């Protein structure tokens, strides 16, 4: 088993071409065929190795005389190496599914696609299972291929890390359309839940409004007018420099934002740089796994070769966001910010119209949204402008708003929290 470096680079190059020329829908079929081939190949390796590890563990548990204790040590080492290899294979599955993510994010916005990642209560839905032996996969593939042949961008959901609602997703309209394709007409409680959740998501994407959705009593979408600004060129220069020099490269594209890329083997030097930058900063350590989902895929942020380096662990990236700089920018706009941490360590940014009167309007930016500054290499100034624009929708001053007792108590709690900065 090996990672197809040439095939991966070609796939990422096709993604970048597709982003520039979205009308080339025909590229989607060979792209998805390649992902299917690599996923199935890796799945076979995982199944074989998993069975080997299970057999070794059963053999290790056998009773042995004291003079054969060395065998136990050898077996433990073999099991450890086997599990390490399994984690590598699982990472390969993730990386190839990132190609599928790239397809989805080329045609649809991340604000829409995140709703296909989350379950009813707002937590991530179960990750895709194996393609090998999946009932109904042939039917799903035929449906996808027919759509692509007709010039409609369609992706198989199991080829992505992000799309967890529906078997295929039609990407050509204003909003993504997930579709369940069942191999039989039988219905049970599980399939009923799947269809119900799919209908809830589609209804919300179409109307922009929902009750009891993703764990919130009331959810409403609002339009953000500010154009997003990114520093993808800067982060790519940073990665290239670190790999070329086999060391650490630091770059600050704007006040309050610092990128650090470090090559494999530079961990000790990196710790020193971390201590220098981490005071009063949000630290985002990017790694090639699912913890940053459903952010914009790194395959579309990085050049194809830098994507390969990042996927193989040859280069890692850390982003520092200075909280004081963000707060000062928001204050300059006449608002009052506070960075907060809840009892679970979850970070948020609270913005108020009056720091002494919560009832004039306030809102919070949650951690996943804040971390997008790092995972998607966004401009701090652009982010602040967006939040200031959103804040204008949350001013209650001069409005005849009746606030019930429960909401009033919650709002008072917001006023009493202390900033972590």
mmCIF file of C-alpha atoms in Angstrom:
data_model
loop_
_atom_site.group_PDB
_atom_site.id
_atom_site.type_symbol
_atom_site.label_atom_id
_atom_site.label_comp_id
_atom_site.label_asym_id
_atom_site.label_seq_id
_atom_site.Cartn_x
_atom_site.Cartn_y
_atom_site.Cartn_z
ATOM 1 C CA UNK A 1 0.000 0.000 0.000
ATOM 2 C CA UNK A 2 1.360 3.442 -0.942
ATOM 3 C CA UNK A 3 0.074 6.968 -1.437
ATOM 4 C CA UNK A 4 -0.360 7.837 -5.110
ATOM 5 C CA UNK A 5 1.559 11.134 -5.146
ATOM 6 C CA UNK A 6 1.261 11.659 -8.913
ATOM 7 C CA UNK A 7 -2.466 10.870 -8.918
ATOM 8 C CA UNK A 8 -3.056 13.160 -5.934
ATOM 9 C CA UNK A 9 -1.262 16.104 -7.565
ATOM 10 C CA UNK A 10 -3.242 15.584 -10.779
ATOM 11 C CA UNK A 11 -6.514 15.493 -8.799
ATOM 12 C CA UNK A 12 -5.714 18.742 -6.961
ATOM 13 C CA UNK A 13 -4.633 20.414 -10.211
ATOM 14 C CA UNK A 14 -8.002 19.397 -11.714
ATOM 15 C CA UNK A 15 -9.747 20.971 -8.707
ATOM 16 C CA UNK A 16 -7.893 24.251 -9.201
ATOM 17 C CA UNK A 17 -8.752 24.216 -12.914
ATOM 18 C CA UNK A 18 -12.388 23.527 -12.062
ATOM 19 C CA UNK A 19 -12.466 26.449 -9.620
ATOM 20 C CA UNK A 20 -11.352 28.803 -12.404
ATOM 21 C CA UNK A 21 -13.618 27.226 -15.044
ATOM 22 C CA UNK A 22 -16.660 25.859 -13.268
ATOM 23 C CA UNK A 23 -18.414 25.115 -16.538
ATOM 24 C CA UNK A 24 -16.052 22.160 -17.100
ATOM 25 C CA UNK A 25 -18.454 19.841 -15.295
ATOM 26 C CA UNK A 26 -17.132 16.853 -17.273
ATOM 27 C CA UNK A 27 -14.034 16.893 -15.042
ATOM 28 C CA UNK A 28 -16.173 15.709 -12.132
ATOM 29 C CA UNK A 29 -16.518 12.137 -13.409
ATOM 30 C CA UNK A 30 -12.789 11.244 -13.700
ATOM 31 C CA UNK A 31 -12.134 13.124 -10.453
ATOM 32 C CA UNK A 32 -14.727 11.111 -8.545
ATOM 33 C CA UNK A 33 -13.616 7.868 -10.222
ATOM 34 C CA UNK A 34 -10.086 8.499 -8.933
ATOM 35 C CA UNK A 35 -11.340 9.180 -5.405
ATOM 36 C CA UNK A 36 -13.476 6.010 -5.471
ATOM 37 C CA UNK A 37 -10.485 3.929 -6.636
ATOM 38 C CA UNK A 38 -8.166 5.288 -3.918
ATOM 39 C CA UNK A 39 -10.771 4.964 -1.152
ATOM 40 C CA UNK A 40 -11.519 1.334 -2.033
ATOM 41 C CA UNK A 41 -7.818 0.487 -2.262
ATOM 42 C CA UNK A 42 -7.167 2.020 1.161
ATOM 43 C CA UNK A 43 -10.255 0.330 2.644
ATOM 44 C CA UNK A 44 -8.910 -3.070 1.560
ATOM 45 C CA UNK A 45 -5.611 -2.334 3.304
ATOM 46 C CA UNK A 46 -7.440 -1.251 6.477
ATOM 47 C CA UNK A 47 -9.539 -4.435 6.544
ATOM 48 C CA UNK A 48 -6.507 -6.704 6.071
ATOM 49 C CA UNK A 49 -4.373 -4.877 8.640
ATOM 50 C CA UNK A 50 -7.230 -4.653 11.181
ATOM 51 C CA UNK A 51 -7.708 -8.416 10.971
ATOM 52 C CA UNK A 52 -3.949 -8.928 11.399
ATOM 53 C CA UNK A 53 -3.888 -6.711 14.511
ATOM 54 C CA UNK A 54 -6.886 -8.574 15.993
ATOM 55 C CA UNK A 55 -5.125 -11.913 15.489
ATOM 56 C CA UNK A 56 -1.945 -10.624 17.117
ATOM 57 C CA UNK A 57 -3.945 -9.362 20.110
ATOM 58 C CA UNK A 58 -5.645 -12.757 20.522
ATOM 59 C CA UNK A 59 -2.268 -14.513 20.288
ATOM 60 C CA UNK A 60 -0.734 -12.098 22.844
ATOM 61 C CA UNK A 61 -3.432 -12.941 25.415
ATOM 62 C CA UNK A 62 -2.487 -16.622 25.492
ATOM 63 C CA UNK A 63 -0.913 -17.951 28.685
ATOM 64 C CA UNK A 64 2.846 -18.498 28.432
ATOM 65 C CA UNK A 65 5.637 -19.738 30.706
ATOM 66 C CA UNK A 66 7.936 -17.046 32.171
ATOM 67 C CA UNK A 67 10.778 -17.855 29.747
ATOM 68 C CA UNK A 68 8.551 -16.800 26.817
ATOM 69 C CA UNK A 69 7.744 -13.296 28.129
ATOM 70 C CA UNK A 70 9.944 -11.843 25.370
ATOM 71 C CA UNK A 71 7.318 -12.965 22.878
ATOM 72 C CA UNK A 72 4.737 -10.729 24.580
ATOM 73 C CA UNK A 73 7.032 -7.709 24.209
ATOM 74 C CA UNK A 74 7.569 -8.454 20.537
ATOM 75 C CA UNK A 75 3.845 -8.901 19.969
ATOM 76 C CA UNK A 76 3.055 -5.601 21.729
ATOM 77 C CA UNK A 77 5.520 -3.815 19.455
ATOM 78 C CA UNK A 78 4.015 -5.415 16.347
ATOM 79 C CA UNK A 79 0.516 -4.407 17.484
ATOM 80 C CA UNK A 80 1.675 -0.831 18.149
ATOM 81 C CA UNK A 81 3.204 -0.552 14.674
ATOM 82 C CA UNK A 82 0.063 -2.043 13.136
ATOM 83 C CA UNK A 83 -2.149 0.545 14.863
ATOM 84 C CA UNK A 84 0.177 3.338 13.743
ATOM 85 C CA UNK A 85 -0.164 2.131 10.166
ATOM 86 C CA UNK A 86 -3.960 2.019 10.556
ATOM 87 C CA UNK A 87 -3.988 5.673 11.617
ATOM 88 C CA UNK A 88 -1.959 6.508 8.476
ATOM 89 C CA UNK A 89 -4.480 4.667 6.301
ATOM 90 C CA UNK A 90 -7.356 6.548 7.953
ATOM 91 C CA UNK A 91 -5.543 9.809 7.253
ATOM 92 C CA UNK A 92 -5.255 8.779 3.594
ATOM 93 C CA UNK A 93 -9.039 8.255 3.498
ATOM 94 C CA UNK A 94 -9.490 11.759 4.909
ATOM 95 C CA UNK A 95 -7.101 13.310 2.373
ATOM 96 C CA UNK A 96 -8.817 11.724 -0.633
ATOM 97 C CA UNK A 97 -12.230 12.769 0.681
ATOM 98 C CA UNK A 98 -10.839 16.318 0.804
ATOM 99 C CA UNK A 99 -10.846 16.140 -3.007
ATOM 100 C CA UNK A 100 -14.600 15.493 -2.814
ATOM 101 C CA UNK A 101 -14.925 18.407 -0.393
ATOM 102 C CA UNK A 102 -13.134 20.578 -2.928
ATOM 103 C CA UNK A 103 -15.780 19.768 -5.544
ATOM 104 C CA UNK A 104 -18.593 20.782 -3.189
ATOM 105 C CA UNK A 105 -16.944 24.045 -2.090
ATOM 106 C CA UNK A 106 -16.210 25.091 -5.683
ATOM 107 C CA UNK A 107 -19.919 25.147 -6.520
ATOM 108 C CA UNK A 108 -21.530 26.043 -3.177
ATOM 109 C CA UNK A 109 -20.865 28.408 -0.273
ATOM 110 C CA UNK A 110 -19.466 27.174 3.018
ATOM 111 C CA UNK A 111 -22.364 28.826 4.855
ATOM 112 C CA UNK A 112 -24.723 26.428 3.064
ATOM 113 C CA UNK A 113 -22.550 23.317 3.092
ATOM 114 C CA UNK A 114 -22.051 23.350 6.863
ATOM 115 C CA UNK A 115 -25.743 22.461 7.251
ATOM 116 C CA UNK A 116 -25.067 19.189 5.438
ATOM 117 C CA UNK A 117 -22.321 18.390 7.973
ATOM 118 C CA UNK A 118 -24.343 18.863 11.143
ATOM 119 C CA UNK A 119 -27.044 16.659 12.636
ATOM 120 C CA UNK A 120 -30.366 17.683 14.154
ATOM 121 C CA UNK A 121 -28.843 18.861 17.456
ATOM 122 C CA UNK A 122 -26.056 20.806 15.797
ATOM 123 C CA UNK A 123 -23.308 18.193 16.299
ATOM 124 C CA UNK A 124 -21.379 16.615 13.397
ATOM 125 C CA UNK A 125 -23.172 13.668 11.845
ATOM 126 C CA UNK A 126 -21.475 10.277 11.666
ATOM 127 C CA UNK A 127 -18.560 10.207 9.228
ATOM 128 C CA UNK A 128 -18.878 8.250 5.949
ATOM 129 C CA UNK A 129 -18.528 4.490 6.087
ATOM 130 C CA UNK A 130 -16.624 2.273 3.654
ATOM 131 C CA UNK A 131 -17.641 2.250 0.014
ATOM 132 C CA UNK A 132 -16.591 -1.384 -0.387
ATOM 133 C CA UNK A 133 -19.655 -3.614 -0.177
ATOM 134 C CA UNK A 134 -22.049 -0.722 0.401
ATOM 135 C CA UNK A 135 -25.586 -1.680 -0.616
ATOM 136 C CA UNK A 136 -26.976 0.713 -3.186
ATOM 137 C CA UNK A 137 -23.655 2.335 -4.103
ATOM 138 C CA UNK A 138 -23.976 1.334 -7.771
ATOM 139 C CA UNK A 139 -27.361 3.059 -7.946
ATOM 140 C CA UNK A 140 -25.904 6.205 -6.340
ATOM 141 C CA UNK A 141 -22.997 6.195 -8.799
ATOM 142 C CA UNK A 142 -25.295 5.868 -11.822
ATOM 143 C CA UNK A 143 -27.400 8.817 -10.599
ATOM 144 C CA UNK A 144 -24.294 10.953 -10.109
ATOM 145 C CA UNK A 145 -22.853 10.021 -13.519
ATOM 146 C CA UNK A 146 -26.133 10.820 -15.310
ATOM 147 C CA UNK A 147 -26.209 14.263 -13.708
ATOM 148 C CA UNK A 148 -22.615 15.011 -14.734
ATOM 149 C CA UNK A 149 -23.284 13.795 -18.295
ATOM 150 C CA UNK A 150 -26.180 16.292 -18.447
ATOM 151 C CA UNK A 151 -23.825 19.096 -17.381
ATOM 152 C CA UNK A 152 -25.095 19.289 -13.799
ATOM 153 C CA UNK A 153 -22.455 19.294 -11.023
ATOM 154 C CA UNK A 154 -23.241 16.333 -8.745
ATOM 155 C CA UNK A 155 -21.026 14.711 -6.108
ATOM 156 C CA UNK A 156 -21.327 11.452 -4.182
ATOM 157 C CA UNK A 157 -21.626 12.394 -0.503
ATOM 158 C CA UNK A 158 -19.497 9.422 0.626
ATOM 159 C CA UNK A 159 -16.554 10.858 -1.320
ATOM 160 C CA UNK A 160 -16.477 13.890 1.000
ATOM 161 C CA UNK A 161 -15.772 14.594 4.652
ATOM 162 C CA UNK A 162 -18.376 17.362 4.798
ATOM 163 C CA UNK A 163 -21.561 16.180 3.077
ATOM 164 C CA UNK A 164 -23.312 13.909 5.579
ATOM 165 C CA UNK A 165 -26.919 14.436 4.531
ATOM 166 C CA UNK A 166 -28.137 12.519 1.473
ATOM 167 C CA UNK A 167 -26.383 9.981 -0.773
ATOM 168 C CA UNK A 168 -25.650 12.423 -3.592
ATOM 169 C CA UNK A 169 -25.667 16.210 -3.664
ATOM 170 C CA UNK A 170 -26.702 18.379 -6.608
ATOM 171 C CA UNK A 171 -24.528 21.509 -6.577
ATOM 172 C CA UNK A 172 -25.675 23.526 -9.584
ATOM 173 C CA UNK A 173 -28.390 25.692 -8.009
ATOM 174 C CA UNK A 174 -28.430 28.563 -5.541
ATOM 175 C CA UNK A 175 -28.329 26.044 -2.681
ATOM 176 C CA UNK A 176 -27.050 22.446 -2.458
ATOM 177 C CA UNK A 177 -29.731 19.778 -2.881
ATOM 178 C CA UNK A 178 -29.035 16.534 -0.991
ATOM 179 C CA UNK A 179 -30.861 13.470 -2.321
ATOM 180 C CA UNK A 180 -31.401 10.093 -0.653
ATOM 181 C CA UNK A 181 -31.218 7.164 -3.066
ATOM 182 C CA UNK A 182 -32.510 3.975 -1.499
ATOM 183 C CA UNK A 183 -31.799 0.531 -2.926
ATOM 184 C CA UNK A 184 -35.206 -0.720 -1.733
ATOM 185 C CA UNK A 185 -38.651 0.667 -0.917
ATOM 186 C CA UNK A 186 -38.535 -0.625 2.668
ATOM 187 C CA UNK A 187 -38.907 2.058 5.343
ATOM 188 C CA UNK A 188 -37.954 1.896 9.024
ATOM 189 C CA UNK A 189 -37.340 4.333 11.882
ATOM 190 C CA UNK A 190 -33.754 4.973 10.703
ATOM 191 C CA UNK A 191 -34.709 5.839 7.130
ATOM 192 C CA UNK A 192 -37.618 7.935 8.428
ATOM 193 C CA UNK A 193 -35.177 9.977 10.549
ATOM 194 C CA UNK A 194 -32.863 10.414 7.553
ATOM 195 C CA UNK A 195 -35.655 11.724 5.332
ATOM 196 C CA UNK A 196 -36.992 13.970 8.100
ATOM 197 C CA UNK A 197 -33.579 15.548 8.715
ATOM 198 C CA UNK A 198 -32.993 15.965 4.978
ATOM 199 C CA UNK A 199 -36.335 17.754 4.633
ATOM 200 C CA UNK A 200 -35.498 20.026 7.601
ATOM 201 C CA UNK A 201 -32.155 21.008 6.055
ATOM 202 C CA UNK A 202 -33.585 21.661 2.590
ATOM 203 C CA UNK A 203 -36.460 23.665 4.077
ATOM 204 C CA UNK A 204 -34.037 25.823 6.082
ATOM 205 C CA UNK A 205 -31.728 26.422 3.107
ATOM 206 C CA UNK A 206 -34.701 27.493 0.994
ATOM 207 C CA UNK A 207 -36.484 29.671 3.571
ATOM 208 C CA UNK A 208 -33.536 30.838 5.693
ATOM 209 C CA UNK A 209 -35.626 30.373 8.827
ATOM 210 C CA UNK A 210 -36.347 27.464 11.198
ATOM 211 C CA UNK A 211 -37.548 26.656 14.717
ATOM 212 C CA UNK A 212 -35.858 24.020 16.901
ATOM 213 C CA UNK A 213 -33.033 23.639 14.405
ATOM 214 C CA UNK A 214 -29.518 22.451 15.296
ATOM 215 C CA UNK A 215 -30.309 22.760 18.989
ATOM 216 C CA UNK A 216 -31.532 26.374 18.807
ATOM 217 C CA UNK A 217 -35.053 27.554 19.486
ATOM 218 C CA UNK A 218 -34.962 29.948 16.515
ATOM 219 C CA UNK A 219 -32.458 30.088 13.636
ATOM 220 C CA UNK A 220 -32.383 32.750 10.941
ATOM 221 C CA UNK A 221 -29.938 33.320 8.101
ATOM 222 C CA UNK A 222 -28.761 36.846 7.389
ATOM 223 C CA UNK A 223 -26.974 38.139 4.320
ATOM 224 C CA UNK A 224 -23.392 39.353 4.745
ATOM 225 C CA UNK A 225 -22.534 42.060 2.227
ATOM 226 C CA UNK A 226 -18.784 42.361 2.835
ATOM 227 C CA UNK A 227 -16.608 40.488 0.363
ATOM 228 C CA UNK A 228 -14.318 37.994 2.056
ATOM 229 C CA UNK A 229 -10.597 38.766 1.816
ATOM 230 C CA UNK A 230 -8.031 35.983 2.210
ATOM 231 C CA UNK A 231 -4.231 35.745 2.493
ATOM 232 C CA UNK A 232 -3.807 32.475 0.591
ATOM 233 C CA UNK A 233 -0.858 33.818 -1.379
ATOM 234 C CA UNK A 234 0.921 34.689 1.900
ATOM 235 C CA UNK A 235 0.374 31.293 3.532
ATOM 236 C CA UNK A 236 1.629 29.526 0.409
ATOM 237 C CA UNK A 237 4.818 31.624 0.433
ATOM 238 C CA UNK A 238 5.216 30.762 4.101
ATOM 239 C CA UNK A 239 4.903 26.997 3.467
ATOM 240 C CA UNK A 240 7.266 27.114 0.488
ATOM 241 C CA UNK A 241 9.878 28.982 2.531
ATOM 242 C CA UNK A 242 9.729 26.571 5.461
ATOM 243 C CA UNK A 243 10.072 23.503 3.245
ATOM 244 C CA UNK A 244 12.816 25.005 1.058
ATOM 245 C CA UNK A 245 14.910 26.014 4.085
ATOM 246 C CA UNK A 246 13.990 22.885 6.106
ATOM 247 C CA UNK A 247 13.211 25.223 8.988
ATOM 248 C CA UNK A 248 10.626 27.736 10.206
ATOM 249 C CA UNK A 249 9.111 30.592 8.237
ATOM 250 C CA UNK A 250 7.151 33.448 9.861
ATOM 251 C CA UNK A 251 4.991 35.912 7.971
ATOM 252 C CA UNK A 252 2.565 38.636 9.104
ATOM 253 C CA UNK A 253 0.268 39.710 6.228
ATOM 254 C CA UNK A 254 -1.509 42.366 8.354
ATOM 255 C CA UNK A 255 -1.579 43.682 11.945
ATOM 256 C CA UNK A 256 -2.879 41.105 14.425
ATOM 257 C CA UNK A 257 -2.262 38.113 12.162
ATOM 258 C CA UNK A 258 0.850 35.912 12.010
ATOM 259 C CA UNK A 259 1.485 32.727 10.022
ATOM 260 C CA UNK A 260 4.160 30.237 10.996
ATOM 261 C CA UNK A 261 5.028 27.200 8.883
ATOM 262 C CA UNK A 262 7.578 24.678 10.076
ATOM 263 C CA UNK A 263 9.124 21.704 8.346
ATOM 264 C CA UNK A 264 9.136 18.222 9.832
ATOM 265 C CA UNK A 265 11.938 17.837 12.397
ATOM 266 C CA UNK A 266 11.768 21.449 13.631
ATOM 267 C CA UNK A 267 9.500 20.804 16.623
ATOM 268 C CA UNK A 268 11.940 22.077 19.280
ATOM 269 C CA UNK A 269 12.614 25.343 17.470
ATOM 270 C CA UNK A 270 8.896 25.665 16.887
ATOM 271 C CA UNK A 271 8.189 25.492 20.653
ATOM 272 C CA UNK A 272 10.428 28.555 21.154
ATOM 273 C CA UNK A 273 8.535 30.496 18.484
ATOM 274 C CA UNK A 274 5.217 29.445 20.051
ATOM 275 C CA UNK A 275 6.210 30.909 23.430
ATOM 276 C CA UNK A 276 7.152 34.180 21.737
ATOM 277 C CA UNK A 277 3.808 34.608 19.917
ATOM 278 C CA UNK A 278 1.161 32.867 22.032
ATOM 279 C CA UNK A 279 0.602 35.516 24.726
ATOM 280 C CA UNK A 280 -2.916 36.990 24.415
ATOM 281 C CA UNK A 281 -3.374 35.379 20.994
ATOM 282 C CA UNK A 282 -5.764 32.815 19.586
ATOM 283 C CA UNK A 283 -3.525 29.948 18.492
ATOM 284 C CA UNK A 284 -4.758 27.739 15.637
ATOM 285 C CA UNK A 285 -2.541 24.737 14.905
ATOM 286 C CA UNK A 286 -3.614 23.312 11.556
ATOM 287 C CA UNK A 287 -3.256 19.582 11.077
ATOM 288 C CA UNK A 288 -4.471 17.317 8.304
ATOM 289 C CA UNK A 289 -7.486 15.745 9.985
ATOM 290 C CA UNK A 290 -11.185 16.248 10.621
ATOM 291 C CA UNK A 291 -10.947 18.668 13.569
ATOM 292 C CA UNK A 292 -11.238 21.753 11.309
ATOM 293 C CA UNK A 293 -14.316 20.574 9.397
ATOM 294 C CA UNK A 294 -16.400 22.034 7.805
ATOM 295 C CA UNK A 295 -13.976 24.842 6.906
ATOM 296 C CA UNK A 296 -12.988 25.705 3.349
ATOM 297 C CA UNK A 297 -10.781 22.782 2.171
ATOM 298 C CA UNK A 298 -7.035 23.275 2.471
ATOM 299 C CA UNK A 299 -6.676 21.743 -1.032
ATOM 300 C CA UNK A 300 -8.262 24.917 -2.423
ATOM 301 C CA UNK A 301 -6.261 27.272 -0.175
ATOM 302 C CA UNK A 302 -2.847 25.719 -0.833
ATOM 303 C CA UNK A 303 -1.119 25.158 -4.167
ATOM 304 C CA UNK A 304 -1.210 21.518 -5.324
ATOM 305 C CA UNK A 305 2.375 20.876 -4.196
ATOM 306 C CA UNK A 306 1.869 22.595 -0.837
ATOM 307 C CA UNK A 307 -1.296 20.501 -0.391
ATOM 308 C CA UNK A 308 0.841 17.397 -0.865
ATOM 309 C CA UNK A 309 3.435 18.589 1.682
ATOM 310 C CA UNK A 310 0.707 19.364 4.228
ATOM 311 C CA UNK A 311 -1.096 16.047 3.602
ATOM 312 C CA UNK A 312 2.090 14.035 4.141
ATOM 313 C CA UNK A 313 3.049 15.904 7.314
ATOM 314 C CA UNK A 314 6.167 17.434 5.766
ATOM 315 C CA UNK A 315 4.986 20.906 6.804
ATOM 316 C CA UNK A 316 2.660 22.103 9.568
ATOM 317 C CA UNK A 317 1.022 25.511 9.939
ATOM 318 C CA UNK A 318 0.116 27.637 12.952
ATOM 319 C CA UNK A 319 -1.900 30.858 12.866
ATOM 320 C CA UNK A 320 -1.803 33.483 15.640
ATOM 321 C CA UNK A 321 -4.606 36.051 15.960
ATOM 322 C CA UNK A 322 -3.952 38.862 18.449
ATOM 323 C CA UNK A 323 -7.124 39.424 20.451
ATOM 324 C CA UNK A 324 -6.240 42.994 21.448
ATOM 325 C CA UNK A 325 -5.877 44.029 17.801
ATOM 326 C CA UNK A 326 -9.315 42.570 16.988
ATOM 327 C CA UNK A 327 -10.866 44.289 20.038
ATOM 328 C CA UNK A 328 -9.301 47.652 19.173
ATOM 329 C CA UNK A 329 -10.629 47.484 15.602
ATOM 330 C CA UNK A 330 -14.144 46.792 16.887
ATOM 331 C CA UNK A 331 -13.909 49.612 19.470
ATOM 332 C CA UNK A 332 -12.822 52.000 16.713
ATOM 333 C CA UNK A 333 -16.191 51.236 15.056
ATOM 334 C CA UNK A 334 -18.015 52.353 18.229
ATOM 335 C CA UNK A 335 -18.824 48.868 19.588
ATOM 336 C CA UNK A 336 -17.718 47.007 22.712
ATOM 337 C CA UNK A 337 -16.045 43.584 22.289
ATOM 338 C CA UNK A 338 -15.148 40.876 24.823
ATOM 339 C CA UNK A 339 -13.372 37.587 24.173
ATOM 340 C CA UNK A 340 -14.874 34.904 26.433
ATOM 341 C CA UNK A 341 -14.333 31.277 27.406
ATOM 342 C CA UNK A 342 -17.075 29.098 28.811
ATOM 343 C CA UNK A 343 -16.668 26.317 31.404
ATOM 344 C CA UNK A 344 -15.867 23.829 28.610
ATOM 345 C CA UNK A 345 -13.072 26.035 27.280
ATOM 346 C CA UNK A 346 -15.108 27.117 24.235
ATOM 347 C CA UNK A 347 -14.029 30.506 22.888
ATOM 348 C CA UNK A 348 -16.442 33.208 21.715
ATOM 349 C CA UNK A 349 -16.439 36.914 20.878
ATOM 350 C CA UNK A 350 -19.218 39.017 22.416
ATOM 351 C CA UNK A 351 -20.025 42.365 20.762
ATOM 352 C CA UNK A 352 -22.303 44.915 22.472
ATOM 353 C CA UNK A 353 -23.690 48.294 21.472
ATOM 354 C CA UNK A 354 -23.258 49.579 25.042
ATOM 355 C CA UNK A 355 -20.877 47.892 27.486
ATOM 356 C CA UNK A 356 -23.111 48.883 30.406
ATOM 357 C CA UNK A 357 -26.507 48.124 28.873
ATOM 358 C CA UNK A 358 -26.925 44.693 27.276
ATOM 359 C CA UNK A 359 -30.514 45.547 26.331
ATOM 360 C CA UNK A 360 -29.317 47.937 23.608
ATOM 361 C CA UNK A 361 -28.261 44.891 21.613
ATOM 362 C CA UNK A 362 -25.537 42.226 21.669
ATOM 363 C CA UNK A 363 -24.489 39.083 19.829
ATOM 364 C CA UNK A 364 -21.795 36.438 20.026
ATOM 365 C CA UNK A 365 -19.503 34.931 17.410
ATOM 366 C CA UNK A 366 -18.904 31.259 18.266
ATOM 367 C CA UNK A 367 -15.568 29.455 18.277
ATOM 368 C CA UNK A 368 -15.996 27.596 14.977
ATOM 369 C CA UNK A 369 -16.649 30.895 13.193
ATOM 370 C CA UNK A 370 -13.675 32.597 14.884
ATOM 371 C CA UNK A 371 -11.340 29.737 13.977
ATOM 372 C CA UNK A 372 -12.156 30.227 10.299
ATOM 373 C CA UNK A 373 -9.783 33.209 10.462
ATOM 374 C CA UNK A 374 -6.992 30.661 10.792
ATOM 375 C CA UNK A 375 -8.279 27.599 8.971
ATOM 376 C CA UNK A 376 -9.280 29.622 5.898
ATOM 377 C CA UNK A 377 -6.490 32.260 6.085
ATOM 378 C CA UNK A 378 -8.907 35.169 6.200
ATOM 379 C CA UNK A 379 -8.129 38.843 6.740
ATOM 380 C CA UNK A 380 -8.659 40.132 10.292
ATOM 381 C CA UNK A 381 -9.740 43.526 8.982
ATOM 382 C CA UNK A 382 -12.252 41.891 6.626
ATOM 383 C CA UNK A 383 -13.582 39.770 9.506
ATOM 384 C CA UNK A 384 -14.021 42.827 11.766
ATOM 385 C CA UNK A 385 -15.817 44.767 9.026
ATOM 386 C CA UNK A 386 -18.193 41.833 8.599
ATOM 387 C CA UNK A 387 -18.944 41.637 12.344
ATOM 388 C CA UNK A 388 -19.539 45.396 12.559
ATOM 389 C CA UNK A 389 -21.963 45.092 9.640
ATOM 390 C CA UNK A 390 -23.781 42.212 11.351
ATOM 391 C CA UNK A 391 -23.911 44.173 14.617
ATOM 392 C CA UNK A 392 -26.098 46.794 12.959
ATOM 393 C CA UNK A 393 -28.830 44.125 12.709
ATOM 394 C CA UNK A 394 -28.717 43.525 16.468
ATOM 395 C CA UNK A 395 -29.242 47.049 17.773
ATOM 396 C CA UNK A 396 -32.404 47.278 19.924
ATOM 397 C CA UNK A 397 -32.076 50.989 20.636
ATOM 398 C CA UNK A 398 -35.222 52.912 19.698
ATOM 399 C CA UNK A 399 -37.113 49.700 18.889
ATOM 400 C CA UNK A 400 -40.266 48.698 20.700
ATOM 401 C CA UNK A 401 -39.097 45.213 21.702
ATOM 402 C CA UNK A 402 -40.726 43.271 24.540
ATOM 403 C CA UNK A 403 -38.246 40.922 26.240
ATOM 404 C CA UNK A 404 -39.610 38.053 28.329
ATOM 405 C CA UNK A 405 -38.235 37.261 31.794
ATOM 406 C CA UNK A 406 -36.201 34.222 30.702
ATOM 407 C CA UNK A 407 -34.452 36.093 27.891
ATOM 408 C CA UNK A 408 -33.878 39.058 30.208
ATOM 409 C CA UNK A 409 -32.074 36.858 32.750
ATOM 410 C CA UNK A 410 -29.868 35.341 30.036
ATOM 411 C CA UNK A 411 -28.971 38.803 28.744
ATOM 412 C CA UNK A 412 -27.979 39.925 32.239
ATOM 413 C CA UNK A 413 -25.654 36.909 32.490
ATOM 414 C CA UNK A 414 -23.979 38.061 29.266
ATOM 415 C CA UNK A 415 -23.292 41.459 30.831
ATOM 416 C CA UNK A 416 -21.666 39.928 33.923
ATOM 417 C CA UNK A 417 -19.079 37.778 32.139
ATOM 418 C CA UNK A 418 -15.459 38.891 32.214
ATOM 419 C CA UNK A 419 -13.164 39.136 29.215
ATOM 420 C CA UNK A 420 -10.273 36.655 29.076
ATOM 421 C CA UNK A 421 -8.024 39.282 27.496
#
